[in-house]
């Protein structure tokens, strides 16, 4: 998770500890004992739900950042921008290099200026770890958007995009 997400979790836990202390300091625990347990359970359920929601939202955002659009000789990604391939570099190697260098920031790169760029494929990477040792996702041909092809590994991706 990002540092800001950990800060939110820390604030929720600190607020929980403060409210628990306040509950006992004001002697509310003497008024109605069964309600204490109910409030505690509800509050911790809210904290757990907030943490799970933050984690899922961050996971989806990272998947969107890893999405790459492939055109002959170039790759476009919302964070990296336009990445031109070296003359002897394969599309898969360039894509792996680009994904390994992502910062997962909130800034978006400019869309390619040439309006005549025709993207042929979209690579949606759901999991990319250890510089590409674990690499899973799907490839969608722009001409056939209803037929995504899943891959798990660099070799399977290479077979799908470099035909």
CSV table of C-alpha atoms in Angstrom, one decimal:
chain,number,residue,atom,x,y,z
A,1,UNK,CA,0.0,0.0,0.0
A,2,UNK,CA,1.0,3.6,-0.5
A,3,UNK,CA,2.3,5.7,2.4
A,4,UNK,CA,-0.9,7.7,2.4
A,5,UNK,CA,-3.0,4.6,2.8
A,6,UNK,CA,-0.9,3.5,5.9
A,7,UNK,CA,-1.4,7.0,7.3
A,8,UNK,CA,-5.2,6.6,7.0
A,9,UNK,CA,-5.0,3.2,8.7
A,10,UNK,CA,-2.9,4.7,11.5
A,11,UNK,CA,-5.4,7.5,12.0
A,12,UNK,CA,-8.2,5.0,12.3
A,13,UNK,CA,-6.4,2.8,14.8
A,14,UNK,CA,-5.4,5.9,16.9
A,15,UNK,CA,-9.0,7.1,16.8
A,16,UNK,CA,-10.1,3.7,17.9
A,17,UNK,CA,-7.7,3.7,20.9
A,18,UNK,CA,-8.7,7.3,21.8
A,19,UNK,CA,-12.5,6.4,21.7
A,20,UNK,CA,-11.9,3.3,23.8
A,21,UNK,CA,-10.0,5.4,26.4
A,22,UNK,CA,-12.7,8.1,26.3
A,23,UNK,CA,-15.4,5.5,26.8
A,24,UNK,CA,-13.8,4.2,30.0
A,25,UNK,CA,-12.7,7.7,31.2
A,26,UNK,CA,-16.2,9.0,31.0
A,27,UNK,CA,-17.4,5.8,32.7
A,28,UNK,CA,-19.8,4.8,30.0
A,29,UNK,CA,-18.8,1.2,30.6
A,30,UNK,CA,-20.8,1.4,33.9
A,31,UNK,CA,-24.0,2.5,32.2
A,32,UNK,CA,-24.8,-0.4,29.9
A,33,UNK,CA,-22.2,-3.1,29.6
A,34,UNK,CA,-23.5,-5.1,26.6
A,35,UNK,CA,-23.4,-2.0,24.4
A,36,UNK,CA,-19.6,-1.7,25.0
A,37,UNK,CA,-19.0,-4.9,23.1
A,38,UNK,CA,-21.4,-4.0,20.3
A,39,UNK,CA,-19.7,-0.6,19.8
A,40,UNK,CA,-16.3,-2.2,19.8
A,41,UNK,CA,-17.3,-4.8,17.3
A,42,UNK,CA,-19.0,-2.3,15.0
A,43,UNK,CA,-16.0,0.1,15.2
A,44,UNK,CA,-13.4,-2.6,14.4
A,45,UNK,CA,-15.6,-3.8,11.5
A,46,UNK,CA,-15.6,-0.3,10.1
A,47,UNK,CA,-11.8,-0.1,10.4
A,48,UNK,CA,-11.4,-3.5,8.7
A,49,UNK,CA,-13.8,-2.6,5.9
A,50,UNK,CA,-12.0,0.7,5.3
A,51,UNK,CA,-8.6,-1.1,5.1
A,52,UNK,CA,-10.0,-3.7,2.8
A,53,UNK,CA,-11.6,-1.0,0.6
A,54,UNK,CA,-8.4,1.0,0.4
A,55,UNK,CA,-6.4,-2.1,-0.5
A,56,UNK,CA,-8.9,-3.2,-3.3
A,57,UNK,CA,-9.0,0.4,-4.7
A,58,UNK,CA,-5.2,0.6,-4.8
A,59,UNK,CA,-4.9,-2.8,-6.4
A,60,UNK,CA,-7.4,-1.8,-9.2
A,61,UNK,CA,-5.6,1.6,-9.7
A,62,UNK,CA,-2.3,-0.2,-10.1
A,63,UNK,CA,-3.8,-2.6,-12.6
A,64,UNK,CA,-5.0,0.4,-14.6
A,65,UNK,CA,-1.6,2.1,-14.4
A,66,UNK,CA,0.0,-1.1,-15.8
A,67,UNK,CA,-2.3,-1.2,-18.9
A,68,UNK,CA,-0.3,-0.7,-22.1
A,69,UNK,CA,-1.4,0.1,-25.6
A,70,UNK,CA,0.8,-1.5,-28.3
A,71,UNK,CA,1.4,0.0,-31.8
A,72,UNK,CA,4.1,-0.9,-34.3
A,73,UNK,CA,7.4,0.3,-32.9
A,74,UNK,CA,5.9,2.0,-29.8
A,75,UNK,CA,4.1,1.4,-26.5
A,76,UNK,CA,1.8,3.9,-24.7
A,77,UNK,CA,1.2,3.8,-21.0
A,78,UNK,CA,-0.6,6.3,-18.8
A,79,UNK,CA,2.4,6.9,-16.5
A,80,UNK,CA,5.4,6.2,-18.8
A,81,UNK,CA,3.9,7.9,-21.8
A,82,UNK,CA,5.1,6.9,-25.3
A,83,UNK,CA,8.0,4.4,-25.2
A,84,UNK,CA,9.7,3.9,-28.5
A,85,UNK,CA,11.3,0.5,-29.2
A,86,UNK,CA,15.0,0.3,-29.9
A,87,UNK,CA,15.7,-1.2,-33.4
A,88,UNK,CA,16.7,-4.6,-32.1
A,89,UNK,CA,14.4,-4.7,-29.0
A,90,UNK,CA,11.3,-7.0,-28.9
A,91,UNK,CA,7.9,-5.6,-27.8
A,92,UNK,CA,7.9,-7.9,-24.8
A,93,UNK,CA,11.3,-6.8,-23.5
A,94,UNK,CA,10.3,-3.1,-23.9
A,95,UNK,CA,7.1,-3.7,-22.1
A,96,UNK,CA,8.9,-5.5,-19.3
A,97,UNK,CA,11.4,-2.7,-18.9
A,98,UNK,CA,8.6,-0.1,-18.9
A,99,UNK,CA,6.6,-2.0,-16.3
A,100,UNK,CA,9.6,-2.5,-14.0
A,101,UNK,CA,10.2,1.2,-14.0
A,102,UNK,CA,6.7,2.4,-13.0
A,103,UNK,CA,6.3,4.5,-9.9
A,104,UNK,CA,2.5,4.1,-9.7
A,105,UNK,CA,2.2,7.9,-9.2
A,106,UNK,CA,-0.9,9.9,-9.8
A,107,UNK,CA,0.3,11.9,-12.8
A,108,UNK,CA,-0.8,11.0,-16.3
A,109,UNK,CA,1.5,11.2,-19.3
A,110,UNK,CA,0.3,13.0,-22.4
A,111,UNK,CA,-1.5,11.0,-25.1
A,112,UNK,CA,0.5,10.5,-28.3
A,113,UNK,CA,0.3,13.6,-30.4
A,114,UNK,CA,-0.1,11.8,-33.7
A,115,UNK,CA,-3.7,11.1,-34.1
A,116,UNK,CA,-2.9,8.5,-36.8
A,117,UNK,CA,-1.3,6.1,-34.4
A,118,UNK,CA,-3.2,2.9,-34.5
A,119,UNK,CA,-3.0,0.7,-31.5
A,120,UNK,CA,-3.2,-2.9,-32.4
A,121,UNK,CA,-3.2,-4.6,-28.9
A,122,UNK,CA,-3.9,-3.7,-25.3
A,123,UNK,CA,-2.0,-5.5,-22.6
A,124,UNK,CA,-3.7,-5.5,-19.2
A,125,UNK,CA,-1.3,-6.7,-16.6
A,126,UNK,CA,-3.0,-7.9,-13.4
A,127,UNK,CA,0.1,-9.1,-11.7
A,128,UNK,CA,3.7,-8.0,-12.2
A,129,UNK,CA,6.3,-8.8,-9.5
A,130,UNK,CA,10.1,-9.2,-9.2
A,131,UNK,CA,10.8,-7.4,-12.5
A,132,UNK,CA,8.6,-9.8,-14.5
A,133,UNK,CA,9.4,-13.1,-12.8
A,134,UNK,CA,5.6,-13.3,-12.1
A,135,UNK,CA,3.7,-11.7,-14.9
A,136,UNK,CA,0.0,-12.4,-15.5
A,137,UNK,CA,-2.7,-10.6,-17.4
A,138,UNK,CA,-4.5,-10.6,-20.7
A,139,UNK,CA,-4.0,-9.3,-24.3
A,140,UNK,CA,-6.9,-7.8,-26.2
A,141,UNK,CA,-6.7,-7.2,-29.9
A,142,UNK,CA,-8.3,-3.9,-30.8
A,143,UNK,CA,-10.0,-5.6,-33.8
A,144,UNK,CA,-11.5,-8.3,-31.4
A,145,UNK,CA,-12.3,-6.6,-28.1
A,146,UNK,CA,-14.6,-9.5,-27.0
A,147,UNK,CA,-11.8,-12.1,-27.2
A,148,UNK,CA,-9.2,-11.4,-24.5
A,149,UNK,CA,-6.3,-13.9,-24.4
A,150,UNK,CA,-4.9,-14.6,-20.9
A,151,UNK,CA,-1.2,-15.1,-20.3
A,152,UNK,CA,1.0,-16.1,-17.4
A,153,UNK,CA,4.6,-15.5,-18.0
A,154,UNK,CA,6.8,-13.7,-20.4
A,155,UNK,CA,6.9,-16.5,-23.0
A,156,UNK,CA,3.2,-16.7,-23.2
A,157,UNK,CA,2.9,-13.0,-23.6
A,158,UNK,CA,5.6,-13.0,-26.3
A,159,UNK,CA,3.7,-15.7,-28.2
A,160,UNK,CA,0.5,-13.6,-28.1
A,161,UNK,CA,1.9,-10.1,-29.1
A,162,UNK,CA,4.7,-10.9,-31.4
A,163,UNK,CA,3.0,-13.0,-34.1
